[in-house]
């Protein structure tokens, strides 16, 4: 029931994903009458399961308001389906803060994880890049950063099947002595080959979309600012480009000729392709779709969820976190000796 | 003598600015033989003053190494010209850390300023936007942020003659309760009308280049990351665009037709137009040009320096800082009562 055009775009997105990934089963949680109405218009989902919820989280609710109203909302009940083992993942275009708070309450943080984080996707020069944290943790320490790296690595692996994604730390310079102390300490830990991270080192904002690094680890404050700056600059350039193409008859004609290449460029930069932010570090999969997306965008958020389930993301993260804890213990012991 | 193609591009840049701003006098500091050689090829600078310096700061020197070698370098001597009152501003394409350290040593921090900051320029949807700090201060408090706002406002005013530039604080959300505590405290102070800041409120990364705000105030860590992310995304999009235009015969033809509009777009996004970062909060004007720029880019850095001199930037900042201190005192007194 969340997002600007729910439940219509949710159901149309589900219809798209059913064609792409027929093996997944979809359960819709929300106003049954509305949902049934839209499902009846689909080809593949006419008989899909619907769980009625009498209430929905409002976009204006604070996380704590949403949690208080809690159990009667479609968001809470959809998460409960996963928490109770009847579903594998939840996807919502609703209130981000509420989704995060309710997921944390019901899924609980994974043993050993100090701070869950939000990860998202961006286009890069070569392919696609994952960045985390995007705003769940404004203040971080070196342990958080190392865990973000492990979680981001598993996330990227699940999405792309790339065996050893390259991980970088976002900093104000590439030299070892640069930046905050927790960055230097995290960098030391990530360089330990026992940890199994394909660690690149520090990267600067200018390298974010270069594609040399698959996973960019940042504190939630600068990660959020970097992601949103990238989105803002991409929007500015599209608007400049559109104006350029319509500024004269000649350039309009030029656009017509170059249209198919321009379409390809638009496709590559299309934010709907990168839709689907994930809360990492919980005992369950919750994917947040942009509220303003359309059916195609929402289908990509479901795709992210399906990939994480199919590729065993949760056990992957849990193993990596356990291994890191053992390494830390060993290091402490040897420091004592 | 600093930058990738010194002193040639420096002198060619000076030649360009002499045509644009004939009222300014230029003094060249560095290897006299080399400089005289290039000056002889110019139209307007054949008789320009040259101060010989036997040494130059290397791009690989740390700030402390550069300062230690100090007084024999062209950079030190050029700054000394300003510190001793014989010149009004110094412009260099050399080592950033060294320029900052030497400027701070010779100019000294302006009375009342707690931390000098680096400001730079970016294109925006409407015009041009100034951002600071870009990396001089990784950790900041609310007083620093308020002073950055005052200094950024004076800087923007000097450059564009806009009477009341709009100032925003970079944050992870626009709501009042978002972000670090020092941001909320700075926001409260900036809302005080007595301070005379045309304060907009918090802005997110996505608004950085929207043009609703003229001056964006950030801590040096996220400011640096935002600026470099913007540069990186702009580069990525240009590269995608270039590839699109050369991907088929039709799109090449399309480019030819749209060429003049594309040129205008390129001009708008040209990093040379935004060249010239400034150290604010010192008793003197030091402008840092990109090391890799060309004559046009360097001429714009000189242009920034000339604007700051012509529009009384230093007294403007000093007045604003004094006024803010008085307001703070008054507030403290009334808190005591």
PDB file of N, CA and C in Angstrom, chain A residues 100-142:
ATOM      1  N   UNK A 100      12.219   0.487   8.038  1.00  0.00           N
ATOM      2  CA  UNK A 100      13.451   0.139   8.722  1.00  0.00           C
ATOM      3  C   UNK A 100      13.151  -0.239  10.169  1.00  0.00           C
ATOM      4  N   UNK A 101      12.356   0.581  10.851  1.00  0.00           N
ATOM      5  CA  UNK A 101      12.071   0.327  12.269  1.00  0.00           C
ATOM      6  C   UNK A 101      11.308  -0.987  12.444  1.00  0.00           C
ATOM      7  N   UNK A 102      10.302  -1.213  11.604  1.00  0.00           N
ATOM      8  CA  UNK A 102       9.497  -2.431  11.744  1.00  0.00           C
ATOM      9  C   UNK A 102      10.303  -3.680  11.377  1.00  0.00           C
ATOM     10  N   UNK A 103      11.170  -3.567  10.377  1.00  0.00           N
ATOM     11  CA  UNK A 103      12.002  -4.715   9.992  1.00  0.00           C
ATOM     12  C   UNK A 103      12.958  -5.067  11.122  1.00  0.00           C
ATOM     13  N   UNK A 104      13.526  -4.027  11.720  1.00  0.00           N
ATOM     14  CA  UNK A 104      14.476  -4.250  12.803  1.00  0.00           C
ATOM     15  C   UNK A 104      13.787  -4.916  13.985  1.00  0.00           C
ATOM     16  N   UNK A 105      12.584  -4.436  14.313  1.00  0.00           N
ATOM     17  CA  UNK A 105      11.821  -5.004  15.431  1.00  0.00           C
ATOM     18  C   UNK A 105      11.478  -6.469  15.183  1.00  0.00           C
ATOM     19  N   UNK A 106      11.017  -6.784  13.979  1.00  0.00           N
ATOM     20  CA  UNK A 106      10.519  -8.126  13.727  1.00  0.00           C
ATOM     21  C   UNK A 106      11.627  -9.096  13.302  1.00  0.00           C
ATOM     22  N   UNK A 107      12.547  -8.648  12.497  1.00  0.00           N
ATOM     23  CA  UNK A 107      13.626  -9.545  12.039  1.00  0.00           C
ATOM     24  C   UNK A 107      14.716  -9.679  13.102  1.00  0.00           C
ATOM     25  N   UNK A 108      14.931  -8.605  13.836  1.00  0.00           N
ATOM     26  CA  UNK A 108      16.048  -8.471  14.786  1.00  0.00           C
ATOM     27  C   UNK A 108      17.375  -8.407  14.023  1.00  0.00           C
ATOM     28  N   UNK A 109      18.315  -7.756  14.682  1.00  0.00           N
ATOM     29  CA  UNK A 109      19.648  -7.633  14.098  1.00  0.00           C
ATOM     30  C   UNK A 109      20.333  -8.990  14.133  1.00  0.00           C
ATOM     31  N   UNK A 110      21.090  -9.283  13.113  1.00  0.00           N
ATOM     32  CA  UNK A 110      21.792 -10.560  13.014  1.00  0.00           C
ATOM     33  C   UNK A 110      22.843 -10.667  14.122  1.00  0.00           C
ATOM     34  N   UNK A 111      22.998 -11.865  14.744  1.00  0.00           N
ATOM     35  CA  UNK A 111      23.996 -12.002  15.809  1.00  0.00           C
ATOM     36  C   UNK A 111      25.365 -11.531  15.327  1.00  0.00           C
ATOM     37  N   UNK A 112      26.031 -10.716  16.136  1.00  0.00           N
ATOM     38  CA  UNK A 112      27.363 -10.235  15.782  1.00  0.00           C
ATOM     39  C   UNK A 112      27.375  -8.923  15.026  1.00  0.00           C
ATOM     40  N   UNK A 113      26.261  -8.552  14.395  1.00  0.00           N
ATOM     41  CA  UNK A 113      26.225  -7.290  13.657  1.00  0.00           C
ATOM     42  C   UNK A 113      26.015  -6.147  14.639  1.00  0.00           C
ATOM     43  N   UNK A 114      26.925  -5.149  14.612  1.00  0.00           N
ATOM     44  CA  UNK A 114      26.794  -4.036  15.547  1.00  0.00           C
ATOM     45  C   UNK A 114      25.765  -3.023  15.055  1.00  0.00           C
ATOM     46  N   UNK A 115      25.731  -2.773  13.732  1.00  0.00           N
ATOM     47  CA  UNK A 115      24.802  -1.768  13.202  1.00  0.00           C
ATOM     48  C   UNK A 115      24.341  -2.163  11.809  1.00  0.00           C
ATOM     49  N   UNK A 116      23.037  -2.395  11.642  1.00  0.00           N
ATOM     50  CA  UNK A 116      22.530  -2.630  10.280  1.00  0.00           C
ATOM     51  C   UNK A 116      22.761  -1.385   9.416  1.00  0.00           C
ATOM     52  N   UNK A 117      22.787  -1.566   8.104  1.00  0.00           N
ATOM     53  CA  UNK A 117      23.063  -0.450   7.195  1.00  0.00           C
ATOM     54  C   UNK A 117      22.142  -0.527   5.987  1.00  0.00           C
ATOM     55  N   UNK A 118      21.995   0.593   5.301  1.00  0.00           N
ATOM     56  CA  UNK A 118      21.187   0.626   4.072  1.00  0.00           C
ATOM     57  C   UNK A 118      22.126   0.651   2.872  1.00  0.00           C
ATOM     58  N   UNK A 119      21.884  -0.276   1.935  1.00  0.00           N
ATOM     59  CA  UNK A 119      22.706  -0.325   0.722  1.00  0.00           C
ATOM     60  C   UNK A 119      21.849   0.002  -0.491  1.00  0.00           C
ATOM     61  N   UNK A 120      22.455   0.667  -1.468  1.00  0.00           N
ATOM     62  CA  UNK A 120      21.742   0.988  -2.704  1.00  0.00           C
ATOM     63  C   UNK A 120      22.656   0.835  -3.908  1.00  0.00           C
ATOM     64  N   UNK A 121      22.099   1.002  -5.087  1.00  0.00           N
ATOM     65  CA  UNK A 121      22.828   0.756  -6.328  1.00  0.00           C
ATOM     66  C   UNK A 121      22.918   2.014  -7.185  1.00  0.00           C
ATOM     67  N   UNK A 122      23.975   2.085  -7.956  1.00  0.00           N
ATOM     68  CA  UNK A 122      24.220   3.205  -8.863  1.00  0.00           C
ATOM     69  C   UNK A 122      24.813   2.674 -10.159  1.00  0.00           C
ATOM     70  N   UNK A 123      24.609   3.354 -11.287  1.00  0.00           N
ATOM     71  CA  UNK A 123      25.322   2.947 -12.502  1.00  0.00           C
ATOM     72  C   UNK A 123      26.796   3.365 -12.395  1.00  0.00           C
ATOM     73  N   UNK A 124      27.677   2.601 -13.010  1.00  0.00           N
ATOM     74  CA  UNK A 124      29.078   3.010 -13.051  1.00  0.00           C
ATOM     75  C   UNK A 124      29.583   2.907 -14.483  1.00  0.00           C
ATOM     76  N   UNK A 125      30.758   3.431 -14.700  1.00  0.00           N
ATOM     77  CA  UNK A 125      31.385   3.420 -16.032  1.00  0.00           C
ATOM     78  C   UNK A 125      31.398   2.005 -16.601  1.00  0.00           C
ATOM     79  N   UNK A 126      31.646   1.016 -15.725  1.00  0.00           N
ATOM     80  CA  UNK A 126      31.735  -0.354 -16.224  1.00  0.00           C
ATOM     81  C   UNK A 126      30.439  -1.131 -16.074  1.00  0.00           C
ATOM     82  N   UNK A 127      29.762  -1.007 -14.941  1.00  0.00           N
ATOM     83  CA  UNK A 127      28.585  -1.838 -14.726  1.00  0.00           C
ATOM     84  C   UNK A 127      27.666  -1.193 -13.691  1.00  0.00           C
ATOM     85  N   UNK A 128      27.789  -1.663 -12.464  1.00  0.00           N
ATOM     86  CA  UNK A 128      26.891  -1.199 -11.419  1.00  0.00           C
ATOM     87  C   UNK A 128      27.718  -1.155 -10.141  1.00  0.00           C
ATOM     88  N   UNK A 129      27.410  -0.202  -9.274  1.00  0.00           N
ATOM     89  CA  UNK A 129      28.171  -0.101  -8.029  1.00  0.00           C
ATOM     90  C   UNK A 129      27.187  -0.064  -6.867  1.00  0.00           C
ATOM     91  N   UNK A 130      27.575  -0.709  -5.766  1.00  0.00           N
ATOM     92  CA  UNK A 130      26.746  -0.727  -4.563  1.00  0.00           C
ATOM     93  C   UNK A 130      27.379   0.199  -3.539  1.00  0.00           C
ATOM     94  N   UNK A 131      26.569   1.025  -2.890  1.00  0.00           N
ATOM     95  CA  UNK A 131      27.108   1.888  -1.843  1.00  0.00           C
ATOM     96  C   UNK A 131      26.330   1.689  -0.550  1.00  0.00           C
ATOM     97  N   UNK A 132      27.035   1.683   0.558  1.00  0.00           N
ATOM     98  CA  UNK A 132      26.426   1.646   1.885  1.00  0.00           C
ATOM     99  C   UNK A 132      27.383   2.289   2.877  1.00  0.00           C
ATOM    100  N   UNK A 133      26.922   2.843   3.962  1.00  0.00           N
ATOM    101  CA  UNK A 133      25.580   3.044   4.407  1.00  0.00           C
ATOM    102  C   UNK A 133      24.995   4.315   3.774  1.00  0.00           C
ATOM    103  N   UNK A 134      23.688   4.325   3.591  1.00  0.00           N
ATOM    104  CA  UNK A 134      23.069   5.473   2.935  1.00  0.00           C
ATOM    105  C   UNK A 134      22.288   6.346   3.894  1.00  0.00           C
ATOM    106  N   UNK A 135      22.474   6.154   5.186  1.00  0.00           N
ATOM    107  CA  UNK A 135      21.825   7.076   6.106  1.00  0.00           C
ATOM    108  C   UNK A 135      21.325   6.472   7.413  1.00  0.00           C
ATOM    109  N   UNK A 136      21.508   5.157   7.607  1.00  0.00           N
ATOM    110  CA  UNK A 136      21.038   4.571   8.867  1.00  0.00           C
ATOM    111  C   UNK A 136      21.970   4.935  10.015  1.00  0.00           C
ATOM    112  N   UNK A 137      23.254   5.172   9.720  1.00  0.00           N
ATOM    113  CA  UNK A 137      24.243   5.429  10.770  1.00  0.00           C
ATOM    114  C   UNK A 137      25.049   6.674  10.453  1.00  0.00           C
ATOM    115  N   UNK A 138      24.701   7.799  11.114  1.00  0.00           N
ATOM    116  CA  UNK A 138      25.425   9.032  10.836  1.00  0.00           C
ATOM    117  C   UNK A 138      26.811   9.000  11.460  1.00  0.00           C
ATOM    118  N   UNK A 139      26.926   8.309  12.585  1.00  0.00           N
ATOM    119  CA  UNK A 139      28.222   8.180  13.251  1.00  0.00           C
ATOM    120  C   UNK A 139      28.625   6.712  13.183  1.00  0.00           C
ATOM    121  N   UNK A 140      29.870   6.444  12.845  1.00  0.00           N
ATOM    122  CA  UNK A 140      30.325   5.052  12.726  1.00  0.00           C
ATOM    123  C   UNK A 140      31.700   4.896  13.356  1.00  0.00           C
ATOM    124  N   UNK A 141      32.089   3.645  13.587  1.00  0.00           N
ATOM    125  CA  UNK A 141      33.464   3.378  13.999  1.00  0.00           C
ATOM    126  C   UNK A 141      34.062   2.334  13.049  1.00  0.00           C
ATOM    127  N   UNK A 142      35.296   1.932  13.312  1.00  0.00           N
ATOM    128  CA  UNK A 142      35.988   1.047  12.357  1.00  0.00           C
ATOM    129  C   UNK A 142      35.323  -0.327  12.265  1.00  0.00           C
TER     130      UNK A 142
END
